[in-house]
Every structure is written in structure tokens, then in C-alpha cells.
Amino acid sequence: MPRTLEGQITMEKTPSYFVTKEAPKRIYNMSRETKLIVVVRNPVTRAISDYTQTLSKNPTIPSFQALAFKNVSTGLIDTTWSAVRIGIYAKHLDNWLQYFPLSKFLFVSGERLVSDPAGEMGRVQDFLGLKRVVTDKHFYFNETKGFPCLKKPEGSSRPRCLGKSKGRPHPKIHGQVIQRLQEFYRPFNMKFYQMTGQDFGWD
């Protein structure tokens, strides 16, 4: 990490940190004062989105259903598949709480980041001890993408939106597959709500 002067905040983002077993210890050894922001979304939607991204790079992969289940007839979920495993948030948080207290975390709702970006960014700014500079006047909703975008910054020619890999239409997944995944995640979600003191409304 670059050196940080007094009054500066250094930020870094990597989606895999939260699910990498060795990450909490390494970050703790670097700085136990690190503040951690974790963006989470409905794990079922997250798994489908993960699959959609992989499918765009490799169109010959098996169906979502084939990858999600060890056994379709019994409904046994394959937790070795990363798209499923990543959404077991309670398990990953358990690992982090061995090194950092809950007060060092801010859990941002991926759904609210879309529906109320300014509200979630307000929480982020408060958590980091920053003045609330980013407000609703900085966002507009992009109908094509289905996501909010940052309005044109001063001196820039165009607004900032998520890249091409975001906002892709998801493949059609059978309702029974979604229902089985919701049942699978429910106890993990409930544990995650208890651990964080936040109900994300995924059930």
C-alpha cells in the first residue's frame, strides 16, 4: 500500500479478499486499524450474476443448474462451486472476526446501492469519518444498464457508468432451481443478519 499522509485515506478494492482464507491475517498484520467495507447482495442473484460473467467469457460451460447441484433429484447443492460458495457470507465473516472486531466493518447492501446510491454512499462517508460530499445530486439512473451512474464530473466530457461487464441480462433460470437455492442460503443469511445486526431482506 502507498504511504498515507496525515488527513489522507488510502483505499483498495479486491472482490476476492472477503472469501480468501489468508486475507484477514495478512491485512491484520499490515494494519489492525484498517476499516473494511464489504458490499453484499442476495447470494442467489450473486451466483447467477457470477455464472453470467463466466458464460460471457466461455459460452460452452454447463448450465447453471448442472453446476449448482451435486444431485438435481435430491436438490443437493454443490458448495465447491465458487459461484455458490462465495454467497455463504456468514462463513467468510467468521474467518474475518477472528482478527477484526465488527466495529471495523461496514456492510453495504448491493441492492440499496442500486436503489439508493446516495444513501449507501452517505453511510460509507460516515463510516470513514468523511464529510458527506457525495449526495443524490451526483447520481442519475441509467435505464439501459439498470444501474445508477455518476453524473459528469467537473472538467470531464462524460458521466461515469459501470463497465460493459456489468448490467448484462441474466440467463433464464428455472423457478425451482432458484427456490432450492433460496432454501439453501436461508440459514446462512439468517446467521449473517445476526452477526452483522443488519437484515438485508433477502428472504
GROMACS .gro file of C-alpha atoms in nm:
model
  203
    1MET     CA    1   0.000   0.000   0.000
    2PRO     CA    2   0.127   0.353  -0.068
    3ARG     CA    3   0.231   0.566   0.228
    4THR     CA    4  -0.054   0.775   0.363
    5LEU     CA    5  -0.008   1.124   0.500
    6GLU     CA    6  -0.200   1.268   0.793
    7GLY     CA    7  -0.552   1.354   0.675
    8GLN     CA    8  -0.540   1.110   0.383
    9ILE     CA    9  -0.724   0.781   0.335
   10THR     CA   10  -0.580   0.507   0.119
   11MET     CA   11  -0.837   0.272  -0.032
   12GLU     CA   12  -0.801  -0.053  -0.224
   13LYS     CA   13  -1.065  -0.291  -0.352
   14THR     CA   14  -1.047  -0.657  -0.440
   15PRO     CA   15  -1.362  -0.873  -0.453
   16SER     CA   16  -1.172  -1.188  -0.352
   17TYR     CA   17  -1.042  -1.056  -0.016
   18PHE     CA   18  -1.363  -1.137   0.173
   19VAL     CA   19  -1.360  -1.503   0.061
   20THR     CA   20  -0.983  -1.566   0.077
   21LYS     CA   21  -0.889  -1.758   0.393
   22GLU     CA   22  -0.545  -1.595   0.435
   23ALA     CA   23  -0.658  -1.235   0.372
   24PRO     CA   24  -0.774  -1.134   0.726
   25LYS     CA   25  -0.446  -1.237   0.891
   26ARG     CA   26  -0.237  -1.063   0.622
   27ILE     CA   27  -0.436  -0.740   0.644
   28TYR     CA   28  -0.433  -0.751   1.026
   29ASN     CA   29  -0.052  -0.790   1.019
   30MET     CA   30  -0.027  -0.492   0.783
   31SER     CA   31  -0.256  -0.269   0.994
   32ARG     CA   32  -0.504  -0.366   1.262
   33GLU     CA   33  -0.660  -0.020   1.224
   34THR     CA   34  -0.782  -0.099   0.870
   35LYS     CA   35  -1.150  -0.027   0.808
   36LEU     CA   36  -1.326  -0.286   0.596
   37ILE     CA   37  -1.616  -0.221   0.359
   38VAL     CA   38  -1.797  -0.528   0.230
   39VAL     CA   39  -2.061  -0.498  -0.045
   40VAL     CA   40  -2.304  -0.790  -0.032
   41ARG     CA   41  -2.611  -0.877  -0.235
   42ASN     CA   42  -2.869  -1.155  -0.240
   43PRO     CA   43  -2.648  -1.466  -0.272
   44VAL     CA   44  -2.885  -1.627  -0.526
   45THR     CA   45  -2.870  -1.321  -0.755
   46ARG     CA   46  -2.494  -1.304  -0.691
   47ALA     CA   47  -2.447  -1.668  -0.801
   48ILE     CA   48  -2.650  -1.613  -1.120
   49SER     CA   49  -2.454  -1.294  -1.194
   50ASP     CA   50  -2.125  -1.479  -1.137
   51TYR     CA   51  -2.239  -1.752  -1.377
   52THR     CA   52  -2.347  -1.488  -1.636
   53GLN     CA   53  -1.998  -1.333  -1.626
   54THR     CA   54  -1.829  -1.672  -1.674
   55LEU     CA   55  -2.074  -1.765  -1.952
   56SER     CA   56  -1.987  -1.445  -2.142
   57LYS     CA   57  -1.619  -1.550  -2.143
   58ASN     CA   58  -1.681  -1.920  -2.201
   59PRO     CA   59  -2.015  -1.996  -2.378
   60THR     CA   60  -1.952  -2.374  -2.369
   61ILE     CA   61  -1.975  -2.414  -1.990
   62PRO     CA   62  -2.252  -2.641  -1.849
   63SER     CA   63  -2.589  -2.496  -1.749
   64PHE     CA   64  -2.629  -2.307  -1.421
   65GLN     CA   65  -2.840  -2.595  -1.286
   66ALA     CA   66  -2.573  -2.853  -1.373
   67LEU     CA   67  -2.307  -2.655  -1.188
   68ALA     CA   68  -2.519  -2.555  -0.887
   69PHE     CA   69  -2.633  -2.907  -0.795
   70LYS     CA   70  -2.432  -3.212  -0.695
   71ASN     CA   71  -2.752  -3.410  -0.741
   72VAL     CA   72  -3.056  -3.247  -0.908
   73SER     CA   73  -3.307  -3.512  -0.798
   74THR     CA   74  -3.216  -3.477  -0.427
   75GLY     CA   75  -3.159  -3.099  -0.455
   76LEU     CA   76  -2.808  -3.130  -0.308
   77ILE     CA   77  -2.622  -2.803  -0.370
   78ASP     CA   78  -2.258  -2.813  -0.480
   79THR     CA   79  -2.079  -2.584  -0.233
   80THR     CA   80  -1.744  -2.649  -0.404
   81TRP     CA   81  -1.860  -2.433  -0.697
   82SER     CA   82  -1.724  -2.085  -0.626
   83ALA     CA   83  -2.041  -1.908  -0.751
   84VAL     CA   84  -2.233  -2.084  -0.469
   85ARG     CA   85  -1.957  -2.083  -0.205
   86ILE     CA   86  -1.893  -1.706  -0.221
   87GLY     CA   87  -2.254  -1.633  -0.114
   88ILE     CA   88  -2.216  -1.816   0.220
   89TYR     CA   89  -2.130  -1.481   0.379
   90ALA     CA   90  -2.159  -1.596   0.743
   91LYS     CA   91  -1.879  -1.849   0.690
   92HIS     CA   92  -1.644  -1.588   0.542
   93LEU     CA   93  -1.729  -1.330   0.811
   94ASP     CA   94  -1.650  -1.589   1.083
   95ASN     CA   95  -1.297  -1.604   0.947
   96TRP     CA   96  -1.258  -1.223   0.949
   97LEU     CA   97  -1.397  -1.184   1.302
   98GLN     CA   98  -1.103  -1.387   1.434
   99TYR     CA   99  -0.887  -1.082   1.352
  100PHE     CA  100  -1.109  -0.773   1.335
  101PRO     CA  101  -1.397  -0.659   1.559
  102LEU     CA  102  -1.737  -0.594   1.397
  103SER     CA  103  -1.685  -0.219   1.453
  104LYS     CA  104  -1.416  -0.222   1.180
  105PHE     CA  105  -1.671  -0.338   0.919
  106LEU     CA  106  -1.932  -0.161   0.714
  107PHE     CA  107  -2.166  -0.391   0.522
  108VAL     CA  108  -2.311  -0.220   0.218
  109SER     CA  109  -2.627  -0.359   0.059
  110GLY     CA  110  -2.574  -0.419  -0.313
  111GLU     CA  111  -2.948  -0.381  -0.367
  112ARG     CA  112  -2.961  -0.044  -0.186
  113LEU     CA  113  -2.650   0.069  -0.372
  114VAL     CA  114  -2.865   0.043  -0.687
  115SER     CA  115  -3.195   0.175  -0.543
  116ASP     CA  116  -3.044   0.448  -0.321
  117PRO     CA  117  -2.677   0.504  -0.412
  118ALA     CA  118  -2.655   0.836  -0.227
  119GLY     CA  119  -2.794   0.681   0.093
  120GLU     CA  120  -2.542   0.397   0.089
  121MET     CA  121  -2.259   0.635  -0.002
  122GLY     CA  122  -2.367   0.853   0.291
  123ARG     CA  123  -2.315   0.552   0.521
  124VAL     CA  124  -1.972   0.489   0.364
  125GLN     CA  125  -1.865   0.852   0.416
  126ASP     CA  126  -1.985   0.844   0.779
  127PHE     CA  127  -1.802   0.517   0.844
  128LEU     CA  128  -1.477   0.662   0.705
  129GLY     CA  129  -1.519   0.982   0.909
  130LEU     CA  130  -1.556   1.194   0.596
  131LYS     CA  131  -1.780   1.492   0.534
  132ARG     CA  132  -2.085   1.394   0.327
  133VAL     CA  133  -1.976   1.530  -0.011
  134VAL     CA  134  -2.128   1.265  -0.241
  135THR     CA  135  -2.507   1.314  -0.242
  136ASP     CA  136  -2.806   1.228  -0.463
  137LYS     CA  137  -2.720   1.518  -0.695
  138HIS     CA  138  -2.415   1.315  -0.807
  139PHE     CA  139  -2.620   1.023  -0.947
  140TYR     CA  140  -2.865   0.951  -1.224
  141PHE     CA  141  -3.027   0.620  -1.317
  142ASN     CA  142  -2.918   0.467  -1.647
  143GLU     CA  143  -3.223   0.283  -1.787
  144THR     CA  144  -3.014   0.084  -2.038
  145LYS     CA  145  -2.776  -0.054  -1.775
  146GLY     CA  146  -3.031  -0.077  -1.497
  147PHE     CA  147  -2.780   0.087  -1.262
  148PRO     CA  148  -2.714   0.436  -1.126
  149CYS     CA  149  -2.423   0.626  -1.283
  150LEU     CA  150  -2.214   0.914  -1.157
  151LYS     CA  151  -2.304   1.242  -1.326
  152LYS     CA  152  -2.039   1.411  -1.534
  153PRO     CA  153  -1.755   1.523  -1.305
  154GLU     CA  154  -1.621   1.877  -1.340
  155GLY     CA  155  -1.391   1.906  -1.640
  156SER     CA  156  -1.485   1.564  -1.777
  157SER     CA  157  -1.663   1.502  -2.105
  158ARG     CA  158  -1.897   1.221  -1.997
  159PRO     CA  159  -2.063   1.058  -1.696
  160ARG     CA  160  -1.909   0.754  -1.525
  161CYS     CA  161  -2.102   0.427  -1.555
  162LEU     CA  162  -2.020   0.068  -1.474
  163GLY     CA  163  -1.827  -0.112  -1.747
  164LYS     CA  164  -1.955  -0.344  -2.021
  165SER     CA  165  -1.932  -0.648  -1.794
  166LYS     CA  166  -2.197  -0.502  -1.557
  167GLY     CA  167  -2.571  -0.496  -1.617
  168ARG     CA  168  -2.579  -0.791  -1.857
  169PRO     CA  169  -2.913  -0.972  -1.889
  170HIS     CA  170  -2.909  -1.293  -1.684
  171PRO     CA  171  -2.994  -1.629  -1.844
  172LYS     CA  172  -3.336  -1.776  -1.766
  173ILE     CA  173  -3.308  -1.999  -1.458
  174HIS     CA  174  -3.591  -2.239  -1.368
  175GLY     CA  175  -3.801  -2.120  -1.073
  176GLN     CA  176  -3.748  -2.447  -0.883
  177VAL     CA  177  -3.369  -2.404  -0.904
  178ILE     CA  178  -3.397  -2.051  -0.760
  179GLN     CA  179  -3.633  -2.172  -0.486
  180ARG     CA  180  -3.395  -2.453  -0.386
  181LEU     CA  181  -3.103  -2.209  -0.370
  182GLN     CA  182  -3.309  -1.969  -0.157
  183GLU     CA  183  -3.382  -2.256   0.084
  184PHE     CA  184  -3.014  -2.350   0.090
  185TYR     CA  185  -2.897  -1.995   0.168
  186ARG     CA  186  -3.172  -1.908   0.420
  187PRO     CA  187  -2.998  -2.039   0.738
  188PHE     CA  188  -2.667  -1.881   0.630
  189ASN     CA  189  -2.843  -1.550   0.558
  190MET     CA  190  -3.014  -1.557   0.899
  191LYS     CA  191  -2.678  -1.619   1.069
  192PHE     CA  192  -2.523  -1.335   0.867
  193TYR     CA  193  -2.808  -1.098   0.970
  194GLN     CA  194  -2.747  -1.190   1.337
  195MET     CA  195  -2.370  -1.147   1.306
  196THR     CA  196  -2.393  -0.806   1.137
  197GLY     CA  197  -2.705  -0.678   1.317
  198GLN     CA  198  -2.847  -0.596   0.971
  199ASP     CA  199  -3.141  -0.752   0.790
  200PHE     CA  200  -3.069  -0.736   0.417
  201GLY     CA  201  -3.420  -0.858   0.325
  202TRP     CA  202  -3.314  -1.143   0.101
  203ASP     CA  203  -3.587  -1.380   0.221
   0.00000   0.00000   0.00000
